[in-house]
Tab-separated table of C-alpha atoms in Angstrom:
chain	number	residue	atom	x	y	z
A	1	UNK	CA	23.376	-36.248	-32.453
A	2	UNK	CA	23.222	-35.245	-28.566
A	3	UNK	CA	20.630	-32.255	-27.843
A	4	UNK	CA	22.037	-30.303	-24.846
A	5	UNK	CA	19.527	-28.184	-23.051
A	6	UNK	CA	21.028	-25.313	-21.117
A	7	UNK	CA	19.009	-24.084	-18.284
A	8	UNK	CA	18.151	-20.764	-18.692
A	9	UNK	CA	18.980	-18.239	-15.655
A	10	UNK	CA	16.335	-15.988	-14.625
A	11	UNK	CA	17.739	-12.224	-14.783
A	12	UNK	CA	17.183	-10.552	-11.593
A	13	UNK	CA	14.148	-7.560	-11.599
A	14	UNK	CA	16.338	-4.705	-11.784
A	15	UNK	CA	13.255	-2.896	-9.572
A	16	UNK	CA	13.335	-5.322	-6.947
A	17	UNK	CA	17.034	-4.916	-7.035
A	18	UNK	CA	16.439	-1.082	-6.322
A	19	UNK	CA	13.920	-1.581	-3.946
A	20	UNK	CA	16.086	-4.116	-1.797
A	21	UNK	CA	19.064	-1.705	-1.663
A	22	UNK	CA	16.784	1.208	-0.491
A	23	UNK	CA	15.380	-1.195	2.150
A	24	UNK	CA	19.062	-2.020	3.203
A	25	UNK	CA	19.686	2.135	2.975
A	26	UNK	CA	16.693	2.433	5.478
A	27	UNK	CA	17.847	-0.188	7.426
A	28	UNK	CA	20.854	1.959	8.187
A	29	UNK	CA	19.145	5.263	8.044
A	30	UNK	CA	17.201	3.303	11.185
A	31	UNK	CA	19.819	2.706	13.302
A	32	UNK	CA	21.510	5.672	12.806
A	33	UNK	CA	18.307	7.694	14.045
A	34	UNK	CA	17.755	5.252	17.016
A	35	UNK	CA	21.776	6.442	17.622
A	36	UNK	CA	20.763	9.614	17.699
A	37	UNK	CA	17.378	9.546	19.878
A	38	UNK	CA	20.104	7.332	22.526
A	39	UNK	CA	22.308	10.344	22.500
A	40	UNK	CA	19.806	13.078	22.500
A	41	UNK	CA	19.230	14.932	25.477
A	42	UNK	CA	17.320	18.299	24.738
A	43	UNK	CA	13.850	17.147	24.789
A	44	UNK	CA	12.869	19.265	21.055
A	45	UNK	CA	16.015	17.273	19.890
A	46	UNK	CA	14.060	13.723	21.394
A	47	UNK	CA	10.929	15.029	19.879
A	48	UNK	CA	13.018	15.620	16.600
A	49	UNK	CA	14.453	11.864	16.574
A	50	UNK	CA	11.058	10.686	17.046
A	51	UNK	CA	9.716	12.006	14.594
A	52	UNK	CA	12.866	10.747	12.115
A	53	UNK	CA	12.329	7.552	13.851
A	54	UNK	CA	8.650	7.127	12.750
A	55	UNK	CA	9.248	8.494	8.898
A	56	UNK	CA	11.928	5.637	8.649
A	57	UNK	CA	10.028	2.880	10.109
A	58	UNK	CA	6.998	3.711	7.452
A	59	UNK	CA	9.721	4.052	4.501
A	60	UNK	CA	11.108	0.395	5.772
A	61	UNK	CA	7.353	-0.537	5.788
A	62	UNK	CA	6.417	0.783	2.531
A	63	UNK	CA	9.508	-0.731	0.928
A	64	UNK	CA	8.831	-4.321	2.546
A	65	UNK	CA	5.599	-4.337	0.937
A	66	UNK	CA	6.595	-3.265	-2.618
A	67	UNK	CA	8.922	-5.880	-2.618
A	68	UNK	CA	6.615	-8.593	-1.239
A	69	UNK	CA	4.620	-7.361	-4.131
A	70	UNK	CA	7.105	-7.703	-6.730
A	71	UNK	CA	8.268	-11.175	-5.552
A	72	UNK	CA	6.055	-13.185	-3.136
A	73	UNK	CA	8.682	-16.155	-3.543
A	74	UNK	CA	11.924	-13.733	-2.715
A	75	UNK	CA	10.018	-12.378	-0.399
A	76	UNK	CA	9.436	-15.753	1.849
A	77	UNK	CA	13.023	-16.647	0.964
A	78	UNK	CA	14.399	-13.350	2.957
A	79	UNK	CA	12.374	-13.848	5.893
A	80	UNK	CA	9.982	-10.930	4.826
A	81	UNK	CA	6.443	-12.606	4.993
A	82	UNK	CA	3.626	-11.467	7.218
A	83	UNK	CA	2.652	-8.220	7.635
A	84	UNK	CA	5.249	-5.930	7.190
A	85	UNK	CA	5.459	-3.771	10.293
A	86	UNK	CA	8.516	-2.416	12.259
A	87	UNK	CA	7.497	-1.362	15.887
């Protein structure tokens, strides 16, 4: 009698899941206030887009880093190693 050995298929993190599809939610949150500052001409509305500009760049930033954290090895395989900074 043959033994067969099946290779067992890792189920994916369902919090790394989450935390990728808030980083691709920020992503788009991102461009949509750089959108904004481009169209923005009153200088309190600039100010404002700044301001939204910054809070998204340190939610990407924060989010990079959790998921580094949760996955080192996912994390080199998206491109996401180094220090995780958006400027």
């Amino acid at each position: 009698m043959k033994t067969v050995f099946t290779k067992k298929t890792a189920r994916p993190d369902p919090e790394l899941l989450t935390l990728k599809a808030e980083l691709l939610e920020a992503q788009g949150d991102l461009a949509q206030a750089y959108r904004q500052f481009d169209q923005a001409l009153d200088p309190e509305l600039v100010e404002s887009c700044v301001y939204q500009i910054s809070a998204v760049k340190a939610r990407c930033n924060y989010l990079i880093r959790a998921i580094k954290e949760r996955s080192p090895d996912t994390a080199a395989a998206a491109g996401l190693e180094g220090p995780a900074a958006w400027t």
